[in-house]
Coordinates of C-alpha atoms and ligand atoms in Angstrom, one line a residue:
M257 CA 101.5 87.9 97.3
L258 CA 98.6 85.6 96.8
S259 CA 99.4 82.3 94.9
P260 CA 97.7 81.9 91.4
L261 CA 95.5 79.3 92.9
S262 CA 94.2 81.5 95.7
K263 CA 93.6 84.4 93.3
I264 CA 91.5 82.0 91.1
R265 CA 89.5 80.8 94.1
S266 CA 88.8 84.4 95.2
R267 CA 87.5 85.1 91.7
L268 CA 85.4 81.9 91.6
K269 CA 83.9 83.0 94.9
R270 CA 83.0 86.4 93.7
R271 CA 81.1 84.8 90.8
R272 CA 79.6 82.1 92.8
L273 CA 81.3 79.4 90.9
D274 CA 82.1 76.0 92.5
A275 CA 84.9 75.0 90.1
L276 CA 86.9 76.0 87.0
L277 CA 87.7 73.5 84.2
V278 CA 91.1 74.5 82.7
T279 CA 91.8 73.5 79.2
Q280 CA 94.2 76.2 78.0
P281 CA 97.8 74.7 78.0
E282 CA 99.7 77.5 79.4
N283 CA 97.1 78.1 82.1
R284 CA 97.4 74.4 82.9
R285 CA 101.1 74.6 83.3
Y286 CA 101.0 78.0 85.2
L287 CA 98.7 76.4 87.9
S288 CA 99.9 72.9 88.1
G289 CA 103.5 72.7 86.9
F290 CA 102.4 69.9 84.5
T291 CA 104.7 70.7 81.4
A292 CA 103.1 68.3 78.8
E293 CA 102.0 69.9 75.6
D294 CA 98.9 69.3 73.6
T295 CA 99.2 67.8 70.1
S296 CA 96.3 70.2 69.1
I297 CA 93.2 71.6 70.7
A298 CA 91.5 68.4 69.8
E299 CA 94.2 66.2 71.5
S300 CA 94.7 67.4 74.9
S301 CA 97.3 66.0 77.5
G302 CA 94.9 66.8 80.3
V303 CA 92.7 69.3 81.9
L304 CA 92.6 70.8 85.5
L305 CA 89.5 70.8 87.7
V306 CA 90.0 73.6 90.2
P307 CA 87.2 73.5 92.8
F308 CA 86.5 76.5 95.0
R309 CA 87.5 74.4 98.0
G310 CA 89.7 71.4 98.4
A311 CA 92.6 69.9 96.4
P312 CA 92.5 70.6 92.6
F313 CA 92.6 67.8 90.2
L314 CA 94.7 67.0 87.0
L315 CA 92.7 64.8 84.7
T316 CA 94.7 63.1 82.1
D317 CA 95.2 59.7 80.5
F318 CA 97.5 56.8 80.9
R319 CA 100.2 58.2 78.6
Y320 CA 100.8 61.1 80.9
Q321 CA 100.2 59.4 84.3
L322 CA 103.8 59.3 85.6
Q323 CA 104.7 62.8 84.3
A324 CA 101.6 64.2 85.9
E325 CA 102.2 62.7 89.2
T326 CA 105.8 63.9 89.2
E327 CA 105.3 67.4 88.1
A328 CA 101.8 68.5 89.5
A329 CA 102.6 68.8 93.1
G330 CA 99.4 69.4 95.2
F331 CA 97.1 68.1 92.4
E332 CA 95.2 64.9 92.6
V333 CA 95.8 63.0 89.3
Q334 CA 93.0 61.1 88.0
L335 CA 92.9 59.1 84.7
Y336 CA 90.1 59.2 82.2
N337 CA 90.1 55.7 80.7
R338 CA 86.6 56.1 79.2
G339 CA 86.9 59.8 78.3
L340 CA 86.9 63.1 80.1
M341 CA 83.1 63.3 80.1
A342 CA 82.7 60.0 81.8
L343 CA 85.1 61.0 84.5
L344 CA 83.4 64.4 84.9
K345 CA 80.1 62.7 85.2
K346 CA 81.3 60.9 88.3
L347 CA 83.5 63.6 89.7
L348 CA 81.3 66.7 89.6
P349 CA 78.4 65.2 91.7
A350 CA 81.0 63.6 94.1
L351 CA 82.4 67.1 94.7
G352 CA 79.2 68.8 95.1
I353 CA 79.9 71.0 92.1
K354 CA 76.7 72.9 90.9
R355 CA 78.2 75.8 88.9
L356 CA 81.1 74.9 86.7
A357 CA 83.1 77.5 84.7
F358 CA 85.0 76.5 81.5
E359 CA 87.4 78.5 79.4
S360 CA 85.2 79.4 76.4
H361 CA 88.1 80.8 74.6
Y362 CA 89.9 77.5 74.5
T363 CA 87.3 74.8 74.1
L364 CA 86.2 73.4 70.8
H365 CA 82.6 73.8 70.0
S366 CA 82.2 70.1 69.8
T367 CA 83.7 69.7 73.3
S368 CA 81.5 72.3 74.7
E369 CA 78.5 70.5 73.3
A370 CA 79.6 67.3 75.0
L371 CA 80.3 69.3 78.2
E372 CA 76.8 70.7 78.0
K373 CA 75.2 67.4 77.8
T374 CA 77.4 65.9 80.7
A375 CA 76.6 68.9 82.9
K376 CA 72.9 68.4 82.1
D377 CA 73.0 64.8 83.1
V378 CA 74.3 65.6 86.5
S379 CA 72.4 68.9 87.0
V380 CA 75.4 71.1 86.8
E381 CA 75.1 74.7 85.4
L382 CA 77.9 75.5 82.9
V383 CA 79.4 79.1 82.9
A384 CA 81.5 80.3 80.0
L385 CA 84.5 82.3 81.3
R386 CA 87.1 84.1 79.2
N387 CA 90.7 84.9 80.1
L388 CA 90.4 84.7 83.8
I389 CA 93.8 83.0 84.2
E390 CA 95.3 84.9 81.3
K391 CA 94.7 88.2 83.3
I392 CA 96.4 86.7 86.3
R393 CA 99.3 85.6 84.2
E394 CA 99.9 89.0 82.9
R395 CA 101.6 90.1 86.1
K396 CA 104.8 88.0 86.7
N397 CA 106.2 87.4 90.2
K398 CA 110.0 87.5 90.9
E399 CA 110.6 83.8 90.0
E400 CA 108.8 84.2 86.7
L401 CA 110.8 87.3 86.0
R402 CA 114.0 85.5 86.7
K403 CA 113.0 82.7 84.3
I404 CA 112.1 85.3 81.6
E405 CA 115.5 87.0 82.0
R406 CA 117.3 83.7 81.6
S407 CA 115.2 82.9 78.5
V408 CA 116.2 86.3 77.1
A409 CA 119.9 85.9 77.9
L410 CA 120.1 82.5 76.3
N411 CA 118.2 83.7 73.3
E412 CA 120.8 86.5 72.9
Q413 CA 123.6 84.0 73.1
V414 CA 122.1 82.0 70.3
F415 CA 121.7 85.2 68.2
Q416 CA 125.3 86.2 68.7
E417 CA 126.6 82.8 67.8
V418 CA 124.6 82.5 64.6
Y419 CA 125.0 86.2 63.6
A420 CA 128.8 85.7 63.7
D421 CA 128.4 82.9 61.3
L422 CA 126.1 84.5 58.7
Y423 CA 127.7 84.7 55.2
E424 CA 126.7 85.9 51.8
G425 CA 124.9 83.2 50.0
M426 CA 123.6 81.5 53.1
T427 CA 119.8 80.8 52.7
E428 CA 117.3 82.3 55.1
R429 CA 116.2 78.7 55.7
D430 CA 119.7 77.6 56.6
A431 CA 120.1 80.5 59.1
A432 CA 116.7 79.7 60.8
I433 CA 117.6 76.0 61.1
R434 CA 120.9 77.0 62.7
I435 CA 119.2 79.3 65.1
E436 CA 116.7 76.6 66.2
T437 CA 119.3 73.9 66.5
A438 CA 121.6 76.1 68.6
M439 CA 118.6 76.9 70.9
R440 CA 118.0 73.2 71.6
L441 CA 121.8 72.4 71.9
K442 CA 121.9 75.1 74.6
G443 CA 119.2 73.7 76.6
A444 CA 116.0 75.5 75.5
E445 CA 112.8 73.5 75.1
G446 CA 112.8 74.8 71.5
P447 CA 111.9 77.9 69.7
S448 CA 108.9 80.0 71.2
F449 CA 107.6 80.6 67.7
E450 CA 108.8 79.8 64.1
T451 CA 112.1 81.7 63.7
I452 CA 112.0 84.5 61.1
V453 CA 115.1 85.1 58.9
A454 CA 114.1 87.4 56.1
G455 CA 116.5 89.2 53.7
G456 CA 115.9 92.0 51.2
P457 CA 112.4 92.3 49.8
N458 CA 111.2 89.3 52.1
S459 CA 111.9 91.6 55.0
A460 CA 109.0 93.7 54.1
L461 CA 106.7 90.9 55.3
P462 CA 106.2 91.3 59.1
H463 CA 105.5 87.6 59.5
A464 CA 108.0 86.3 56.7
V465 CA 108.7 82.6 56.4
P466 CA 112.3 81.7 55.8
T467 CA 112.9 80.7 52.2
D468 CA 115.8 79.3 50.1
R469 CA 116.7 82.8 48.9
P470 CA 120.4 83.5 49.7
L471 CA 121.3 86.5 51.9
T472 CA 122.9 89.3 49.9
K473 CA 125.4 92.0 51.0
G474 CA 124.0 95.4 52.0
E475 CA 120.3 94.5 52.2
P476 CA 118.3 94.4 55.5
I477 CA 118.1 91.0 57.1
I478 CA 115.4 90.7 59.8
I479 CA 116.0 88.0 62.4
D480 CA 113.1 87.5 64.7
M481 CA 113.7 84.8 67.2
G482 CA 112.7 83.5 70.6
L483 CA 113.1 80.4 72.8
K484 CA 111.3 78.6 75.6
L485 CA 113.4 77.9 78.8
D486 CA 111.8 76.4 81.8
G487 CA 108.4 77.2 80.1
Y488 CA 109.1 81.0 79.7
C489 CA 109.5 82.6 76.4
S490 CA 111.8 85.2 74.8
D491 CA 111.2 87.3 71.7
M492 CA 113.8 89.5 70.1
T493 CA 114.3 91.1 66.6
R494 CA 117.4 92.5 65.1
T495 CA 117.9 93.9 61.6
V496 CA 121.3 93.3 60.4
A497 CA 123.3 93.6 57.2
L498 CA 126.3 91.7 55.6
G499 CA 128.8 94.1 54.6
T500 CA 128.0 97.8 54.3
P501 CA 124.3 98.6 54.8
S502 CA 122.8 101.1 52.4
E503 CA 122.4 104.8 53.4
K504 CA 118.5 104.2 53.3
M505 CA 118.9 101.2 55.7
I506 CA 121.0 103.2 58.2
Q507 CA 118.5 106.1 58.1
L508 CA 115.5 103.8 58.6
S509 CA 117.3 101.9 61.3
R510 CA 118.0 105.1 63.3
L511 CA 114.4 106.1 62.9
V512 CA 113.1 102.6 64.1
R513 CA 115.6 102.7 67.0
K514 CA 114.6 106.3 68.1
A515 CA 110.9 105.2 68.2
Q516 CA 111.8 102.1 70.2
L517 CA 113.9 104.0 72.7
A518 CA 111.2 106.7 73.2
A519 CA 108.5 104.1 73.8
T520 CA 110.9 102.2 76.1
E521 CA 111.4 105.5 78.1
E522 CA 107.6 105.9 78.4
I523 CA 106.9 102.5 80.0
R524 CA 106.0 102.5 83.6
A525 CA 103.1 101.3 85.7
G526 CA 100.1 103.6 85.2
K527 CA 100.7 104.4 81.5
T528 CA 98.4 102.7 79.0
G529 CA 99.3 100.3 76.2
Y530 CA 97.8 103.0 73.9
E531 CA 100.1 105.7 75.2
V532 CA 103.2 103.8 74.7
D533 CA 102.3 102.7 71.3
R534 CA 101.3 106.3 70.3
T535 CA 104.8 107.5 71.3
A536 CA 106.6 105.2 68.9
R537 CA 104.0 105.6 66.2
R538 CA 104.2 109.5 66.3
I539 CA 108.0 109.4 65.7
I540 CA 107.6 107.0 62.7
A541 CA 104.6 109.0 61.3
E542 CA 106.4 112.4 61.6
A543 CA 109.1 110.9 59.4
G544 CA 106.5 110.1 56.8
Y545 CA 106.3 106.3 57.4
G546 CA 103.0 106.1 59.5
D547 CA 101.3 103.8 57.0
R548 CA 104.4 101.6 56.9
F549 CA 104.1 100.6 60.5
G550 CA 100.9 98.5 60.4
H551 CA 101.0 96.4 63.5
G552 CA 100.9 97.1 67.2
L553 CA 104.1 98.1 69.0
G554 CA 104.2 95.1 71.4
H555 CA 102.7 92.3 73.3
G556 CA 103.0 90.6 76.6
V557 CA 105.4 87.7 77.0
G558 CA 105.3 84.9 79.5
L559 CA 104.5 81.2 79.2
A560 CA 103.1 82.1 75.9
V561 CA 105.0 84.2 73.4
H562 CA 102.1 86.2 72.7
E563 CA 99.9 87.2 75.6
G564 CA 98.5 90.2 77.3
P565 CA 98.9 93.2 77.6
S566 CA 99.2 94.6 74.2
L567 CA 100.9 97.9 73.5
S568 CA 98.5 99.2 70.8
K569 CA 95.6 101.6 70.1
R570 CA 93.2 99.0 71.3
N571 CA 94.6 98.7 74.9
R572 CA 93.4 101.7 77.0
K573 CA 94.2 99.8 80.2
K574 CA 97.0 100.7 82.5
L575 CA 100.2 98.8 82.6
R576 CA 100.9 97.3 86.0
I577 CA 104.1 96.3 87.9
G578 CA 105.3 92.8 86.8
M579 CA 104.0 92.9 83.3
V580 CA 106.6 92.1 80.5
V581 CA 106.1 93.5 77.2
T582 CA 108.0 93.7 73.8
V583 CA 108.7 97.0 72.1
E584 CA 109.0 96.3 68.5
P585 CA 108.3 99.1 66.1
G586 CA 109.0 98.5 62.3
I587 CA 108.8 100.0 58.9
Y588 CA 108.1 97.9 55.9
L589 CA 108.5 99.0 52.3
P590 CA 107.2 96.6 49.7
G591 CA 109.9 95.7 47.1
W592 CA 112.7 97.1 49.3
G593 CA 112.4 95.4 52.7
G594 CA 111.9 96.2 56.3
I595 CA 113.4 97.3 59.5
R596 CA 112.1 95.9 62.9
L597 CA 113.8 96.0 66.2
E598 CA 112.4 94.2 69.3
N599 CA 113.3 94.2 72.9
M600 CA 111.6 92.9 76.0
V601 CA 110.8 95.4 78.9
A602 CA 109.5 94.6 82.5
V603 CA 107.1 97.2 83.8
E604 CA 108.2 98.6 87.2
K605 CA 106.8 101.4 89.3
D606 CA 108.9 104.2 88.1
G607 CA 109.8 102.9 84.6
G608 CA 110.6 100.1 82.4
R609 CA 113.5 97.8 83.0
L610 CA 115.1 96.6 79.7
L611 CA 115.6 92.8 79.8
N612 CA 117.9 92.7 76.7
Q613 CA 121.6 93.3 76.9
D614 CA 122.2 92.8 73.2
T615 CA 123.3 95.9 71.3
T616 CA 123.3 95.0 67.8
F617 CA 121.9 98.0 66.3
L618 CA 123.2 99.8 63.3
D619 CA 123.4 103.1 64.9
L620 CA 125.8 102.0 67.6
Ligands
ZN258 ZN1 109.5 88.7 67.7
ZN259 ZN1 107.1 90.0 69.3

């Protein structure tokens, strides 16, 4: 299997591009192993310059020098003391770069204006490129899959630990803080997204933010959590209850679980994201809740918690071996609450391989 760097080079060649400037943080980590994060899109910890030929560069500033030299094996580290543009002005002509691609989906407009000016000064043609590395990242190699499996396993451990300690009257916020603390104590870099703990009516919001509302017996409690381990993300949702769940909650849980199982069964290389989504959606719609399942069925997971491919109406492309997706159907009833169940599945030739071991479902 070609290394990511060789894949990028062959794509650069096809488009007659001399180099690619990489600004997107996960892409930067994917190619170089440099783990630093950006404070924001306006305050980057470094960019990669990947020429079609020769050693790639990691351009960063003094703060990250040691980390860059230690982590980015095979990359030549250069520091921009007077700003990235000044360094590029020297570097691009020195490397004979005439056509430079940049990641237009992850460049501030002000940065692209500065880049435009710099490129003009040294007679370089700028080419806007979108999602080139993201597409390559969608298919994971064996090592990446192992890292994802470890991330999933640790996330489940944290879930079980905190789930066992939930009690009536505990606030959503308290539960979320315990989850995120346990993640870090167990060695995760941190949560892969803001942990969701939502009880009762709050669970009707797919993207609920934990509040000071106390958890109550019998109501649905959605816990959606994920962590980052060795760069790779996990993402899992369980809907649980303290005490005896209501009959309605049990029925809806069974329905969502049925949709999840059917969609998981459908996953294999060659099926489209649309087809898998449709399978789950049909089951929920036939039970009369079609309009209460308002989001896509799933998304890719890797270095980013939300990446390609999506399992939704919009994705008519075929799934390919090595992709990792979530399967997360849900039903949300305003005023009452919601049920969502989420697992991660690796796409294989003849089927989907469930990466989760956790079996905390109400129908079991
Ligand atoms: Zn999730
Ligand atoms: Zn998700």
